[in-house]
């Protein structure tokens, strides 16, 4: 199984997004699940494009947006 995990870059003037940091800590393989990670910018319209492109590129079985 392939899982795409997305997390937003820091926003609101912050330098760190805890959700993004948590995703970074996950391994690339967890049991039978391959984890693909995607950082999502907080730019209007660009975030959808980035996630859509990642889905097309990696063809995951599931997508989890953190």
PDB file of C-alpha atoms in Angstrom:
ATOM      1  CA  UNK A   1       0.000   0.000   0.000  1.00  0.00           C
ATOM      2  CA  UNK A   2       1.206   3.509  -0.757  1.00  0.00           C
ATOM      3  CA  UNK A   3       0.119   6.427   1.440  1.00  0.00           C
ATOM      4  CA  UNK A   4       0.613  10.074   0.515  1.00  0.00           C
ATOM      5  CA  UNK A   5       0.957  12.312   3.578  1.00  0.00           C
ATOM      6  CA  UNK A   6       0.746  16.062   3.120  1.00  0.00           C
ATOM      7  CA  UNK A   7       1.498  18.844   5.568  1.00  0.00           C
ATOM      8  CA  UNK A   8       1.481  22.602   5.201  1.00  0.00           C
ATOM      9  CA  UNK A   9       4.646  24.641   5.439  1.00  0.00           C
ATOM     10  CA  UNK A  10       4.786  27.107   8.353  1.00  0.00           C
ATOM     11  CA  UNK A  11       2.195  29.892   8.126  1.00  0.00           C
ATOM     12  CA  UNK A  12       0.825  32.807  10.110  1.00  0.00           C
ATOM     13  CA  UNK A  13       4.296  34.202  10.726  1.00  0.00           C
ATOM     14  CA  UNK A  14       5.489  31.004  12.390  1.00  0.00           C
ATOM     15  CA  UNK A  15       8.842  29.453  11.522  1.00  0.00           C
ATOM     16  CA  UNK A  16       7.742  25.872  12.239  1.00  0.00           C
ATOM     17  CA  UNK A  17       4.556  23.916  11.592  1.00  0.00           C
ATOM     18  CA  UNK A  18       4.350  21.056  14.111  1.00  0.00           C
ATOM     19  CA  UNK A  19       2.261  18.956  11.692  1.00  0.00           C
ATOM     20  CA  UNK A  20       4.940  19.266   9.022  1.00  0.00           C
ATOM     21  CA  UNK A  21       7.645  18.348  11.529  1.00  0.00           C
ATOM     22  CA  UNK A  22       5.675  15.271  12.638  1.00  0.00           C
ATOM     23  CA  UNK A  23       5.313  14.075   9.040  1.00  0.00           C
ATOM     24  CA  UNK A  24       9.061  14.537   8.494  1.00  0.00           C
ATOM     25  CA  UNK A  25       9.772  12.189  11.416  1.00  0.00           C
ATOM     26  CA  UNK A  26       7.851   9.277   9.906  1.00  0.00           C
ATOM     27  CA  UNK A  27       9.833   6.573   8.112  1.00  0.00           C
ATOM     28  CA  UNK A  28       9.480   5.992   4.366  1.00  0.00           C
ATOM     29  CA  UNK A  29       8.300   2.439   5.060  1.00  0.00           C
ATOM     30  CA  UNK A  30       6.055   1.351   7.923  1.00  0.00           C
ATOM     31  CA  UNK A  31       5.296  -2.351   7.712  1.00  0.00           C
ATOM     32  CA  UNK A  32       3.708  -2.924   4.327  1.00  0.00           C
ATOM     33  CA  UNK A  33       2.914   0.775   3.865  1.00  0.00           C
ATOM     34  CA  UNK A  34       5.153   2.967   1.731  1.00  0.00           C
ATOM     35  CA  UNK A  35       4.896   6.576   2.923  1.00  0.00           C
ATOM     36  CA  UNK A  36       5.335   9.413   0.440  1.00  0.00           C
ATOM     37  CA  UNK A  37       5.600  12.869   2.019  1.00  0.00           C
ATOM     38  CA  UNK A  38       4.596  16.162   0.441  1.00  0.00           C
ATOM     39  CA  UNK A  39       5.141  19.669   1.802  1.00  0.00           C
ATOM     40  CA  UNK A  40       2.292  21.961   0.807  1.00  0.00           C
ATOM     41  CA  UNK A  41       2.795  25.709   0.406  1.00  0.00           C
ATOM     42  CA  UNK A  42       0.333  28.124   1.960  1.00  0.00           C
ATOM     43  CA  UNK A  43      -0.142  30.007  -1.293  1.00  0.00           C
ATOM     44  CA  UNK A  44      -3.715  30.362  -2.520  1.00  0.00           C
ATOM     45  CA  UNK A  45      -4.354  27.971  -5.393  1.00  0.00           C
ATOM     46  CA  UNK A  46      -0.834  26.524  -5.326  1.00  0.00           C
ATOM     47  CA  UNK A  47      -1.582  24.030  -2.540  1.00  0.00           C
ATOM     48  CA  UNK A  48      -4.238  22.237  -4.588  1.00  0.00           C
ATOM     49  CA  UNK A  49      -1.895  22.093  -7.583  1.00  0.00           C
ATOM     50  CA  UNK A  50       0.941  20.600  -5.511  1.00  0.00           C
ATOM     51  CA  UNK A  51      -1.254  17.905  -3.945  1.00  0.00           C
ATOM     52  CA  UNK A  52      -2.928  17.071  -7.265  1.00  0.00           C
ATOM     53  CA  UNK A  53       0.485  16.747  -8.944  1.00  0.00           C
ATOM     54  CA  UNK A  54       1.745  14.510  -6.111  1.00  0.00           C
ATOM     55  CA  UNK A  55      -1.290  12.248  -6.480  1.00  0.00           C
ATOM     56  CA  UNK A  56      -0.741  11.991 -10.241  1.00  0.00           C
ATOM     57  CA  UNK A  57       2.984  11.311  -9.814  1.00  0.00           C
ATOM     58  CA  UNK A  58       2.867   8.785  -6.955  1.00  0.00           C
ATOM     59  CA  UNK A  59      -0.581   7.231  -7.534  1.00  0.00           C
ATOM     60  CA  UNK A  60      -1.169   6.483  -3.822  1.00  0.00           C
ATOM     61  CA  UNK A  61      -3.825   4.139  -2.496  1.00  0.00           C
ATOM     62  CA  UNK A  62      -4.763   6.767   0.093  1.00  0.00           C
ATOM     63  CA  UNK A  63      -4.061  10.433   0.834  1.00  0.00           C
ATOM     64  CA  UNK A  64      -3.924  11.870   4.342  1.00  0.00           C
ATOM     65  CA  UNK A  65      -3.687  15.651   4.656  1.00  0.00           C
ATOM     66  CA  UNK A  66      -2.278  16.574   8.041  1.00  0.00           C
TER      67      UNK A  66
END
